[in-house]
PDB file of C-alpha atoms in Angstrom:
ATOM      1  CA  MET A   1     -22.458 -33.462  17.904  1.00 94.00           C
ATOM      2  CA  LYS A   2     -19.533 -35.656  16.290  1.00 98.00           C
ATOM      3  CA  SER A   3     -16.800 -36.248  18.506  1.00 97.00           C
ATOM      4  CA  ILE A   4     -13.163 -35.514  17.323  1.00 97.00           C
ATOM      5  CA  HIS A   5     -11.527 -38.609  16.151  1.00 97.00           C
ATOM      6  CA  ARG A   6      -7.972 -36.632  15.649  1.00 96.00           C
ATOM      7  CA  ILE A   7      -6.417 -33.392  14.729  1.00 96.00           C
ATOM      8  CA  GLN A   8      -3.372 -34.011  12.181  1.00 94.00           C
ATOM      9  CA  HIS A   9      -0.983 -31.041  12.169  1.00 90.00           C
ATOM     10  CA  SER A  10       0.260 -29.571   9.262  1.00 82.00           C
ATOM     11  CA  SER A  11       3.173 -31.762   7.144  1.00 85.00           C
ATOM     12  CA  ALA A  12       6.210 -30.314   5.744  1.00 90.00           C
ATOM     13  CA  MET A  13       6.067 -28.840   2.135  1.00 93.00           C
ATOM     14  CA  HIS A  14       7.288 -30.544  -1.137  1.00 94.00           C
ATOM     15  CA  TRP A  15       6.993 -29.922  -4.684  1.00 96.00           C
ATOM     16  CA  VAL A  16       4.727 -31.644  -7.231  1.00 95.00           C
ATOM     17  CA  GLY A  17       6.297 -30.795 -10.701  1.00 94.00           C
ATOM     18  CA  ASN A  18       7.557 -27.439 -10.684  1.00 96.00           C
ATOM     19  CA  GLY A  19       4.512 -25.263  -9.870  1.00 96.00           C
ATOM     20  CA  PHE A  20       2.692 -26.608  -6.973  1.00 97.00           C
ATOM     21  CA  PRO A  21       4.326 -26.398  -3.309  1.00 96.00           C
ATOM     22  CA  VAL A  22       1.991 -28.725  -1.300  1.00 96.00           C
ATOM     23  CA  ARG A  23       1.733 -30.075   1.922  1.00 95.00           C
ATOM     24  CA  SER A  24       0.290 -33.828   1.569  1.00 94.00           C
ATOM     25  CA  VAL A  25      -2.441 -33.727   4.494  1.00 96.00           C
ATOM     26  CA  PHE A  26      -3.228 -37.408   3.829  1.00 96.00           C
ATOM     27  CA  ASP A  27      -3.076 -40.235   1.089  1.00 96.00           C
ATOM     28  CA  TYR A  28      -4.880 -43.334   0.417  1.00 96.00           C
ATOM     29  CA  ASN A  29      -1.957 -45.339   1.919  1.00 95.00           C
ATOM     30  CA  GLY A  30      -2.513 -43.662   5.292  1.00 93.00           C
ATOM     31  CA  LEU A  31      -5.179 -41.580   6.755  1.00 93.00           C
ATOM     32  CA  GLY A  32      -7.335 -41.694   3.579  1.00 94.00           C
ATOM     33  CA  ARG A  33      -8.039 -45.364   4.533  1.00 93.00           C
ATOM     34  CA  GLU A  34     -10.125 -44.118   7.536  1.00 95.00           C
ATOM     35  CA  LEU A  35     -11.701 -41.182   5.296  1.00 98.00           C
ATOM     36  CA  SER A  36     -13.601 -42.816   2.530  1.00 98.00           C
ATOM     37  CA  PRO A  37     -14.620 -41.659  -0.071  1.00 98.00           C
ATOM     38  CA  PHE A  38     -11.944 -39.255   0.148  1.00 98.00           C
ATOM     39  CA  LEU A  39      -8.554 -40.768  -0.941  1.00 98.00           C
ATOM     40  CA  LEU A  40      -5.918 -37.701  -0.587  1.00 97.00           C
ATOM     41  CA  LEU A  41      -5.633 -34.145   0.005  1.00 97.00           C
ATOM     42  CA  ASP A  42      -2.848 -32.000  -0.989  1.00 97.00           C
ATOM     43  CA  TYR A  43      -2.604 -28.086   0.156  1.00 97.00           C
ATOM     44  CA  ALA A  44      -0.826 -25.410  -1.359  1.00 97.00           C
ATOM     45  CA  ALA A  45      -0.479 -22.800   1.207  1.00 96.00           C
ATOM     46  CA  PRO A  46       0.047 -19.486  -0.275  1.00 97.00           C
ATOM     47  CA  HIS A  47       3.341 -19.183  -2.162  1.00 97.00           C
ATOM     48  CA  VAL A  48       4.398 -16.125  -4.041  1.00 98.00           C
ATOM     49  CA  PHE A  49       5.863 -16.694  -7.807  1.00 98.00           C
ATOM     50  CA  ARG A  50       7.869 -14.194  -9.404  1.00 97.00           C
ATOM     51  CA  PRO A  51       7.075 -13.357 -13.267  1.00 98.00           C
ATOM     52  CA  GLY A  52       8.484 -15.732 -15.589  1.00 96.00           C
ATOM     53  CA  LYS A  53       8.373 -17.666 -18.965  1.00 95.00           C
ATOM     54  CA  GLU A  54       8.846 -21.133 -18.075  1.00 94.00           C
ATOM     55  CA  LYS A  55       5.805 -23.368 -17.780  1.00 94.00           C
ATOM     56  CA  ARG A  56       5.216 -24.242 -14.344  1.00 97.00           C
ATOM     57  CA  GLY A  57       2.942 -27.437 -13.180  1.00 96.00           C
ATOM     58  CA  VAL A  58       2.872 -30.923 -13.920  1.00 96.00           C
ATOM     59  CA  GLY A  59       2.940 -32.432 -17.597  1.00 94.00           C
ATOM     60  CA  ALA A  60       0.785 -35.118 -18.969  1.00 93.00           C
ATOM     61  CA  HIS A  61       0.357 -37.958 -16.512  1.00 94.00           C
ATOM     62  CA  PRO A  62      -2.355 -40.820 -16.234  1.00 96.00           C
ATOM     63  CA  HIS A  63      -5.321 -41.193 -13.688  1.00 96.00           C
ATOM     64  CA  LYS A  64      -7.904 -43.895 -13.336  1.00 97.00           C
ATOM     65  CA  GLY A  65     -10.644 -45.118 -10.582  1.00 98.00           C
ATOM     66  CA  PHE A  66     -11.384 -41.772  -9.307  1.00 98.00           C
ATOM     67  CA  GLU A  67     -12.251 -38.033  -9.369  1.00 97.00           C
ATOM     68  CA  THR A  68      -9.799 -34.859  -8.615  1.00 96.00           C
ATOM     69  CA  VAL A  69     -11.188 -31.727  -7.122  1.00 97.00           C
ATOM     70  CA  THR A  70      -8.929 -28.503  -7.567  1.00 97.00           C
ATOM     71  CA  ILE A  71     -10.124 -25.669  -5.567  1.00 98.00           C
ATOM     72  CA  VAL A  72      -8.213 -22.425  -6.685  1.00 98.00           C
ATOM     73  CA  TYR A  73      -8.328 -19.733  -4.024  1.00 98.00           C
ATOM     74  CA  GLN A  74      -5.340 -17.136  -5.526  1.00 98.00           C
ATOM     75  CA  GLY A  75      -3.832 -17.581  -8.666  1.00 98.00           C
ATOM     76  CA  GLU A  76      -4.779 -19.187 -12.019  1.00 98.00           C
ATOM     77  CA  LEU A  77      -4.369 -22.583 -13.555  1.00 97.00           C
ATOM     78  CA  GLU A  78      -4.996 -24.269 -16.917  1.00 95.00           C
ATOM     79  CA  HIS A  79      -5.789 -27.966 -17.474  1.00 89.00           C
ATOM     80  CA  ARG A  80      -6.225 -30.259 -20.317  1.00 88.00           C
ATOM     81  CA  ASP A  81      -7.215 -33.844 -20.522  1.00 87.00           C
ATOM     82  CA  SER A  82      -7.413 -36.630 -23.320  1.00 89.00           C
ATOM     83  CA  SER A  83     -11.334 -36.847 -23.343  1.00 83.00           C
ATOM     84  CA  GLY A  84     -11.142 -33.168 -24.923  1.00 82.00           C
ATOM     85  CA  GLY A  85     -11.933 -31.323 -21.295  1.00 81.00           C
ATOM     86  CA  GLY A  86     -10.097 -28.456 -20.171  1.00 82.00           C
ATOM     87  CA  GLY A  87     -10.153 -25.070 -19.437  1.00 88.00           C
ATOM     88  CA  LYS A  88      -9.140 -22.016 -17.066  1.00 95.00           C
ATOM     89  CA  ILE A  89      -9.788 -21.714 -13.249  1.00 97.00           C
ATOM     90  CA  GLY A  90      -8.941 -18.799 -11.033  1.00 98.00           C
ATOM     91  CA  PRO A  91     -10.032 -17.341  -7.657  1.00 98.00           C
ATOM     92  CA  GLY A  92     -13.106 -19.066  -6.305  1.00 98.00           C
ATOM     93  CA  ASP A  93     -13.352 -21.554  -9.088  1.00 98.00           C
ATOM     94  CA  VAL A  94     -13.354 -25.241  -9.275  1.00 97.00           C
ATOM     95  CA  GLN A  95     -12.720 -27.959 -11.476  1.00 95.00           C
ATOM     96  CA  TRP A  96     -14.254 -31.438 -10.805  1.00 95.00           C
ATOM     97  CA  MET A  97     -12.285 -34.161 -12.949  1.00 93.00           C
ATOM     98  CA  THR A  98     -13.621 -37.757 -13.124  1.00 94.00           C
ATOM     99  CA  ALA A  99     -10.763 -40.072 -14.163  1.00 94.00           C
ATOM    100  CA  GLY A 100     -13.527 -43.079 -14.434  1.00 94.00           C
ATOM    101  CA  ARG A 101     -11.968 -45.882 -16.689  1.00 95.00           C
ATOM    102  CA  GLY A 102      -8.811 -43.804 -17.508  1.00 95.00           C
ATOM    103  CA  ILE A 103      -7.544 -40.429 -18.660  1.00 94.00           C
ATOM    104  CA  ILE A 104      -4.222 -38.363 -19.498  1.00 94.00           C
ATOM    105  CA  HIS A 105      -4.154 -35.194 -17.831  1.00 91.00           C
ATOM    106  CA  GLU A 106      -1.864 -32.173 -17.256  1.00 94.00           C
ATOM    107  CA  GLU A 107      -1.991 -28.901 -15.168  1.00 95.00           C
ATOM    108  CA  PHE A 108      -0.190 -25.716 -15.173  1.00 97.00           C
ATOM    109  CA  HIS A 109      -0.319 -22.275 -14.066  1.00 98.00           C
ATOM    110  CA  SER A 110      -1.734 -20.269 -16.996  1.00 97.00           C
ATOM    111  CA  ALA A 111       0.085 -18.546 -19.224  1.00 96.00           C
ATOM    112  CA  ASP A 112      -0.875 -15.000 -17.911  1.00 97.00           C
ATOM    113  CA  PHE A 113      -0.311 -16.007 -14.174  1.00 98.00           C
ATOM    114  CA  THR A 114       3.145 -17.323 -15.322  1.00 97.00           C
ATOM    115  CA  ARG A 115       4.104 -14.062 -17.034  1.00 97.00           C
ATOM    116  CA  GLN A 116       2.601 -11.752 -14.496  1.00 97.00           C
ATOM    117  CA  GLY A 117       3.678 -13.503 -11.397  1.00 97.00           C
ATOM    118  CA  GLY A 118       1.558 -13.541  -8.148  1.00 98.00           C
ATOM    119  CA  THR A 119       0.412 -15.846  -5.229  1.00 98.00           C
ATOM    120  CA  LEU A 120      -0.690 -19.354  -5.755  1.00 98.00           C
ATOM    121  CA  GLN A 121      -3.197 -20.979  -3.110  1.00 98.00           C
ATOM    122  CA  MET A 122      -4.948 -24.077  -3.874  1.00 98.00           C
ATOM    123  CA  VAL A 123      -6.392 -27.374  -2.574  1.00 98.00           C
ATOM    124  CA  GLN A 124      -6.754 -30.688  -4.596  1.00 97.00           C
ATOM    125  CA  LEU A 125      -8.852 -33.651  -3.067  1.00 98.00           C
ATOM    126  CA  TRP A 126      -9.124 -37.050  -4.620  1.00 98.00           C
ATOM    127  CA  VAL A 127     -12.462 -38.699  -4.125  1.00 98.00           C
ATOM    128  CA  ASN A 128     -12.910 -42.429  -4.526  1.00 98.00           C
ATOM    129  CA  LEU A 129     -15.488 -43.973  -6.973  1.00 98.00           C
ATOM    130  CA  ARG A 130     -17.469 -47.449  -6.348  1.00 98.00           C
ATOM    131  CA  SER A 131     -16.302 -50.229  -7.936  1.00 98.00           C
ATOM    132  CA  THR A 132     -19.335 -49.870 -10.258  1.00 97.00           C
ATOM    133  CA  ASP A 133     -18.632 -46.423 -11.374  1.00 98.00           C
ATOM    134  CA  LYS A 134     -14.597 -46.858 -12.038  1.00 97.00           C
ATOM    135  CA  GLY A 135     -15.373 -47.579 -15.163  1.00 95.00           C
ATOM    136  CA  ALA A 136     -17.424 -44.597 -16.060  1.00 95.00           C
ATOM    137  CA  PRO A 137     -16.616 -42.441 -18.924  1.00 93.00           C
ATOM    138  CA  ALA A 138     -14.217 -39.354 -18.301  1.00 90.00           C
ATOM    139  CA  ARG A 139     -15.849 -36.067 -17.354  1.00 89.00           C
ATOM    140  CA  TYR A 140     -14.759 -32.470 -16.530  1.00 88.00           C
ATOM    141  CA  GLN A 141     -16.741 -30.208 -14.674  1.00 92.00           C
ATOM    142  CA  THR A 142     -15.843 -26.119 -14.485  1.00 93.00           C
ATOM    143  CA  LEU A 143     -17.750 -24.981 -11.405  1.00 96.00           C
ATOM    144  CA  LEU A 144     -16.912 -21.137 -11.872  1.00 96.00           C
ATOM    145  CA  LYS A 145     -17.366 -18.866  -8.709  1.00 97.00           C
ATOM    146  CA  GLU A 146     -20.446 -17.035  -9.562  1.00 97.00           C
ATOM    147  CA  LYS A 147     -22.285 -20.511 -10.107  1.00 95.00           C
ATOM    148  CA  ILE A 148     -21.115 -21.752  -6.736  1.00 98.00           C
ATOM    149  CA  PRO A 149     -24.028 -20.864  -4.303  1.00 98.00           C
ATOM    150  CA  SER A 150     -22.849 -18.717  -1.472  1.00 98.00           C
ATOM    151  CA  VAL A 151     -25.194 -18.985   1.819  1.00 98.00           C
ATOM    152  CA  ALA A 152     -24.979 -16.417   4.729  1.00 98.00           C
ATOM    153  CA  LEU A 153     -24.418 -18.216   8.037  1.00 98.00           C
ATOM    154  CA  PRO A 154     -26.790 -17.337  11.010  1.00 96.00           C
ATOM    155  CA  ASP A 155     -26.360 -14.405  13.053  1.00 95.00           C
ATOM    156  CA  GLY A 156     -23.965 -12.862  10.683  1.00 97.00           C
ATOM    157  CA  ALA A 157     -21.179 -15.410  11.363  1.00 98.00           C
ATOM    158  CA  GLY A 158     -19.826 -15.559   7.848  1.00 98.00           C
ATOM    159  CA  SER A 159     -20.680 -17.540   4.635  1.00 98.00           C
ATOM    160  CA  LEU A 160     -20.759 -21.130   3.326  1.00 98.00           C
ATOM    161  CA  ARG A 161     -20.171 -21.792  -0.432  1.00 98.00           C
ATOM    162  CA  VAL A 162     -21.846 -25.186  -1.546  1.00 98.00           C
ATOM    163  CA  ILE A 163     -19.620 -26.742  -3.972  1.00 98.00           C
ATOM    164  CA  ALA A 164     -21.157 -30.136  -3.559  1.00 98.00           C
ATOM    165  CA  GLY A 165     -24.057 -31.284  -1.748  1.00 98.00           C
ATOM    166  CA  GLU A 166     -26.620 -29.158  -0.132  1.00 98.00           C
ATOM    167  CA  TYR A 167     -26.874 -26.609   2.993  1.00 98.00           C
ATOM    168  CA  ASP A 168     -29.782 -25.107   4.103  1.00 96.00           C
ATOM    169  CA  GLY A 169     -31.787 -25.619   1.033  1.00 96.00           C
ATOM    170  CA  HIS A 170     -29.051 -24.415  -1.360  1.00 98.00           C
ATOM    171  CA  ALA A 171     -27.751 -27.270  -3.825  1.00 98.00           C
ATOM    172  CA  GLY A 172     -24.061 -27.409  -5.339  1.00 97.00           C
ATOM    173  CA  THR A 173     -23.802 -27.593  -8.893  1.00 92.00           C
ATOM    174  CA  ALA A 174     -21.222 -30.558  -8.865  1.00 97.00           C
ATOM    175  CA  GLN A 175     -22.456 -33.721  -9.907  1.00 97.00           C
ATOM    176  CA  THR A 176     -21.189 -36.454  -7.766  1.00 98.00           C
ATOM    177  CA  PHE A 177     -21.184 -40.464  -7.928  1.00 98.00           C
ATOM    178  CA  SER A 178     -22.165 -40.788  -4.122  1.00 98.00           C
ATOM    179  CA  PRO A 179     -23.397 -38.438  -1.536  1.00 98.00           C
ATOM    180  CA  ILE A 180     -20.711 -35.670  -0.804  1.00 98.00           C
ATOM    181  CA  GLN A 181     -20.910 -32.361   0.905  1.00 98.00           C
ATOM    182  CA  LEU A 182     -17.851 -30.117   0.074  1.00 98.00           C
ATOM    183  CA  TRP A 183     -18.140 -26.688   1.910  1.00 98.00           C
ATOM    184  CA  ASP A 184     -16.166 -23.686   1.777  1.00 98.00           C
ATOM    185  CA  VAL A 185     -16.725 -21.716   4.727  1.00 98.00           C
ATOM    186  CA  THR A 186     -15.460 -18.270   6.252  1.00 98.00           C
ATOM    187  CA  LEU A 187     -16.175 -17.268   9.641  1.00 98.00           C
ATOM    188  CA  GLY A 188     -15.608 -13.768  11.315  1.00 98.00           C
ATOM    189  CA  ALA A 189     -13.162 -13.538  14.400  1.00 98.00           C
ATOM    190  CA  GLY A 190     -15.337 -14.616  17.580  1.00 97.00           C
ATOM    191  CA  LYS A 191     -18.127 -15.921  15.625  1.00 98.00           C
ATOM    192  CA  THR A 192     -19.700 -19.243  16.121  1.00 98.00           C
ATOM    193  CA  VAL A 193     -21.489 -21.839  13.763  1.00 98.00           C
ATOM    194  CA  THR A 194     -23.185 -25.337  14.072  1.00 98.00           C
ATOM    195  CA  LEU A 195     -23.150 -27.415  10.855  1.00 98.00           C
ATOM    196  CA  PRO A 196     -25.442 -30.140  10.202  1.00 98.00           C
ATOM    197  CA  VAL A 197     -23.634 -33.134   9.026  1.00 98.00           C
ATOM    198  CA  PRO A 198     -25.322 -36.663   8.801  1.00 97.00           C
ATOM    199  CA  ASP A 199     -25.159 -39.541  11.011  1.00 98.00           C
ATOM    200  CA  GLY A 200     -22.638 -42.052   9.832  1.00 98.00           C
ATOM    201  CA  HIS A 201     -20.933 -40.019   7.249  1.00 98.00           C
ATOM    202  CA  THR A 202     -17.266 -39.789   7.311  1.00 98.00           C
ATOM    203  CA  THR A 203     -16.675 -35.893   7.960  1.00 98.00           C
ATOM    204  CA  ALA A 204     -13.377 -33.626   8.224  1.00 98.00           C
ATOM    205  CA  LEU A 205     -12.263 -30.266   7.729  1.00 98.00           C
ATOM    206  CA  LEU A 206      -9.239 -28.836   6.586  1.00 98.00           C
ATOM    207  CA  LEU A 207      -8.346 -25.155   8.237  1.00 98.00           C
ATOM    208  CA  LEU A 208      -6.937 -22.751   5.452  1.00 97.00           C
ATOM    209  CA  ALA A 209      -6.459 -19.588   7.681  1.00 97.00           C
ATOM    210  CA  GLY A 210      -7.545 -18.585  10.962  1.00 97.00           C
ATOM    211  CA  GLU A 211      -7.686 -20.715  14.152  1.00 97.00           C
ATOM    212  CA  ILE A 212     -10.670 -22.529  15.649  1.00 98.00           C
ATOM    213  CA  LEU A 213     -12.263 -24.247  18.685  1.00 98.00           C
ATOM    214  CA  VAL A 214     -13.677 -27.368  17.407  1.00 98.00           C
ATOM    215  CA  ASN A 215     -16.908 -28.991  19.656  1.00 96.00           C
ATOM    216  CA  ASP A 216     -15.563 -26.658  22.478  1.00 92.00           C
ATOM    217  CA  GLU A 217     -12.822 -29.159  22.912  1.00 90.00           C
ATOM    218  CA  GLY A 218     -10.130 -29.192  20.391  1.00 94.00           C
ATOM    219  CA  GLN A 219      -7.810 -26.500  18.936  1.00 96.00           C
ATOM    220  CA  ALA A 220      -6.609 -26.284  15.052  1.00 96.00           C
ATOM    221  CA  GLU A 221      -4.484 -23.906  13.207  1.00 95.00           C
ATOM    222  CA  GLU A 222      -3.896 -23.168   9.700  1.00 95.00           C
ATOM    223  CA  GLY A 223      -2.934 -26.278   8.105  1.00 95.00           C
ATOM    224  CA  ASP A 224      -4.509 -28.578  10.452  1.00 97.00           C
ATOM    225  CA  LEU A 225      -6.766 -31.421   9.368  1.00 98.00           C
ATOM    226  CA  VAL A 226      -9.665 -32.074  11.975  1.00 98.00           C
ATOM    227  CA  MET A 227     -11.299 -35.423  11.774  1.00 98.00           C
ATOM    228  CA  PHE A 228     -14.547 -36.582  13.332  1.00 98.00           C
ATOM    229  CA  LYS A 229     -16.050 -39.909  14.545  1.00 98.00           C
ATOM    230  CA  LYS A 230     -18.814 -40.828  12.522  1.00 97.00           C
ATOM    231  CA  GLU A 231     -22.009 -40.969  15.172  1.00 98.00           C
ATOM    232  CA  GLY A 232     -23.750 -37.577  15.522  1.00 98.00           C
ATOM    233  CA  ASN A 233     -25.105 -35.248  13.063  1.00 97.00           C
ATOM    234  CA  SER A 234     -23.606 -31.950  13.593  1.00 98.00           C
ATOM    235  CA  ILE A 235     -20.229 -30.074  14.160  1.00 98.00           C
ATOM    236  CA  HIS A 236     -19.472 -27.023  16.281  1.00 98.00           C
ATOM    237  CA  ILE A 237     -16.765 -24.416  15.322  1.00 98.00           C
ATOM    238  CA  HIS A 238     -15.842 -21.344  16.899  1.00 98.00           C
ATOM    239  CA  ALA A 239     -13.366 -18.870  15.114  1.00 98.00           C
ATOM    240  CA  ARG A 240     -10.837 -17.214  17.619  1.00 96.00           C
ATOM    241  CA  ALA A 241      -9.653 -15.193  14.736  1.00 96.00           C
ATOM    242  CA  GLU A 242     -10.970 -14.422  10.942  1.00 97.00           C
ATOM    243  CA  THR A 243     -11.013 -17.985   9.614  1.00 97.00           C
ATOM    244  CA  HIS A 244     -11.104 -19.943   6.307  1.00 98.00           C
ATOM    245  CA  PHE A 245     -11.969 -23.864   6.328  1.00 98.00           C
ATOM    246  CA  LEU A 246     -13.091 -26.772   4.045  1.00 98.00           C
ATOM    247  CA  VAL A 247     -15.663 -29.014   5.285  1.00 98.00           C
ATOM    248  CA  MET A 248     -15.723 -32.637   3.381  1.00 98.00           C
ATOM    249  CA  ASP A 249     -18.470 -34.936   4.286  1.00 98.00           C
ATOM    250  CA  GLY A 250     -19.329 -38.397   2.528  1.00 98.00           C
ATOM    251  CA  GLU A 251     -21.035 -41.507   2.657  1.00 98.00           C
ATOM    252  CA  PRO A 252     -18.422 -44.306   3.103  1.00 98.00           C
ATOM    253  CA  LEU A 253     -17.990 -46.693   0.337  1.00 97.00           C
ATOM    254  CA  ASN A 254     -16.618 -49.604   2.437  1.00 95.00           C
ATOM    255  CA  GLU A 255     -14.866 -51.154  -0.465  1.00 97.00           C
ATOM    256  CA  PRO A 256     -11.336 -52.605  -0.660  1.00 97.00           C
ATOM    257  CA  VAL A 257      -8.827 -49.775  -1.465  1.00 97.00           C
ATOM    258  CA  VAL A 258      -5.697 -50.621  -3.641  1.00 97.00           C
ATOM    259  CA  GLY A 259      -3.663 -47.658  -4.883  1.00 96.00           C
ATOM    260  CA  HIS A 260      -0.456 -47.329  -6.773  1.00 96.00           C
ATOM    261  CA  GLY A 261       0.876 -43.832  -7.893  1.00 94.00           C
ATOM    262  CA  PRO A 262      -2.161 -42.278 -10.186  1.00 95.00           C
ATOM    263  CA  PHE A 263      -4.353 -45.361  -9.863  1.00 97.00           C
ATOM    264  CA  VAL A 264      -6.658 -46.239  -7.510  1.00 98.00           C
ATOM    265  CA  MET A 265      -8.732 -49.723  -7.801  1.00 98.00           C
ATOM    266  CA  ASN A 266     -10.132 -52.453  -5.646  1.00 97.00           C
ATOM    267  CA  THR A 267      -7.700 -55.170  -6.491  1.00 98.00           C
ATOM    268  CA  ASP A 268      -4.088 -55.591  -7.163  1.00 98.00           C
ATOM    269  CA  GLU A 269      -4.868 -57.329 -10.825  1.00 98.00           C
ATOM    270  CA  GLU A 270      -6.815 -54.037 -11.282  1.00 98.00           C
ATOM    271  CA  ILE A 271      -3.721 -51.917 -10.742  1.00 98.00           C
ATOM    272  CA  GLU A 272      -1.945 -54.295 -12.969  1.00 97.00           C
ATOM    273  CA  GLN A 273      -4.723 -53.993 -15.706  1.00 97.00           C
ATOM    274  CA  ALA A 274      -4.554 -50.013 -15.532  1.00 97.00           C
ATOM    275  CA  PHE A 275      -0.675 -49.769 -16.033  1.00 96.00           C
ATOM    276  CA  GLU A 276      -1.030 -52.023 -19.064  1.00 97.00           C
ATOM    277  CA  GLU A 277      -3.856 -49.886 -20.470  1.00 96.00           C
ATOM    278  CA  PHE A 278      -1.711 -46.620 -19.942  1.00 95.00           C
ATOM    279  CA  GLN A 279       1.412 -48.348 -21.592  1.00 94.00           C
ATOM    280  CA  LYS A 280      -0.566 -49.300 -24.384  1.00 94.00           C
ATOM    281  CA  GLY A 281      -2.275 -45.799 -25.026  1.00 92.00           C
ATOM    282  CA  GLN A 282      -5.647 -47.024 -24.373  1.00 93.00           C
ATOM    283  CA  MET A 283      -6.176 -43.871 -21.765  1.00 93.00           C
ATOM    284  CA  GLY A 284      -5.720 -41.382 -24.847  1.00 89.00           C
ATOM    285  CA  VAL A 285      -3.387 -38.740 -25.674  1.00 86.00           C
ATOM    286  CA  LEU A 286      -2.752 -34.952 -25.142  1.00 83.00           C
ATOM    287  CA  ASP A 287      -2.830 -33.198 -28.575  1.00 74.00           C
ATOM    288  CA  GLY A 288       0.494 -31.219 -28.953  1.00 62.00           C
TER     289      GLY A 288
END
């Protein structure tokens, strides 16, 4: 098994825009430097919004050099970007956006969710791109719940949704630039599962609900991030309560990471170039 490297306890909540009350689990200036290809993870724990009329979310902003993966568990979001991509995602859906060579993007609660109110719960993960892929054209993948394979775990332990990568012969629908496995896992109380993960890969999990015992040695609770050492080919999870967690596994890129705000590149010069491109309007515009 992969030994536990560390368990990072949940951070305090802060607001992103006026629509996303998130906990910054890690970012590219901190733990993200140990978790290549993963750069940043924000978790919006369940939060109730009252019915309203004001748009809630984050207005037009740039990205370059990586991908954003947004997973909605409760609530409904609408996205638009300067490549013409966009759409609406609700419970169980995933939006996988490739910023690549540069894009302008906005994300808000959907008009219906704003008007009706309700509970929002979501995760946003930033995935780095190799230097050779940072110039890729913008791309937008909408992965609807019904298109994401759900696999029953052995002995009735629970289920695993394959967002990216593969599990037990079932392949996720997300197209990735480097080897990545992203699994959304639920376990029943008292159930146990051993999940195969590649030796040498970066492996971590975010606990979204419940309480788990990891590898019979470490306890994690809601909001905790469990980081594993790279050596080994499995992780062992026992659910002490009804449990829900997100597994992130990927091949390390082993390249320099230089980030500033919404841009993540390999050198300071490339960051300066990204700001210049943005200021000159070369990343496109959002109509309206």
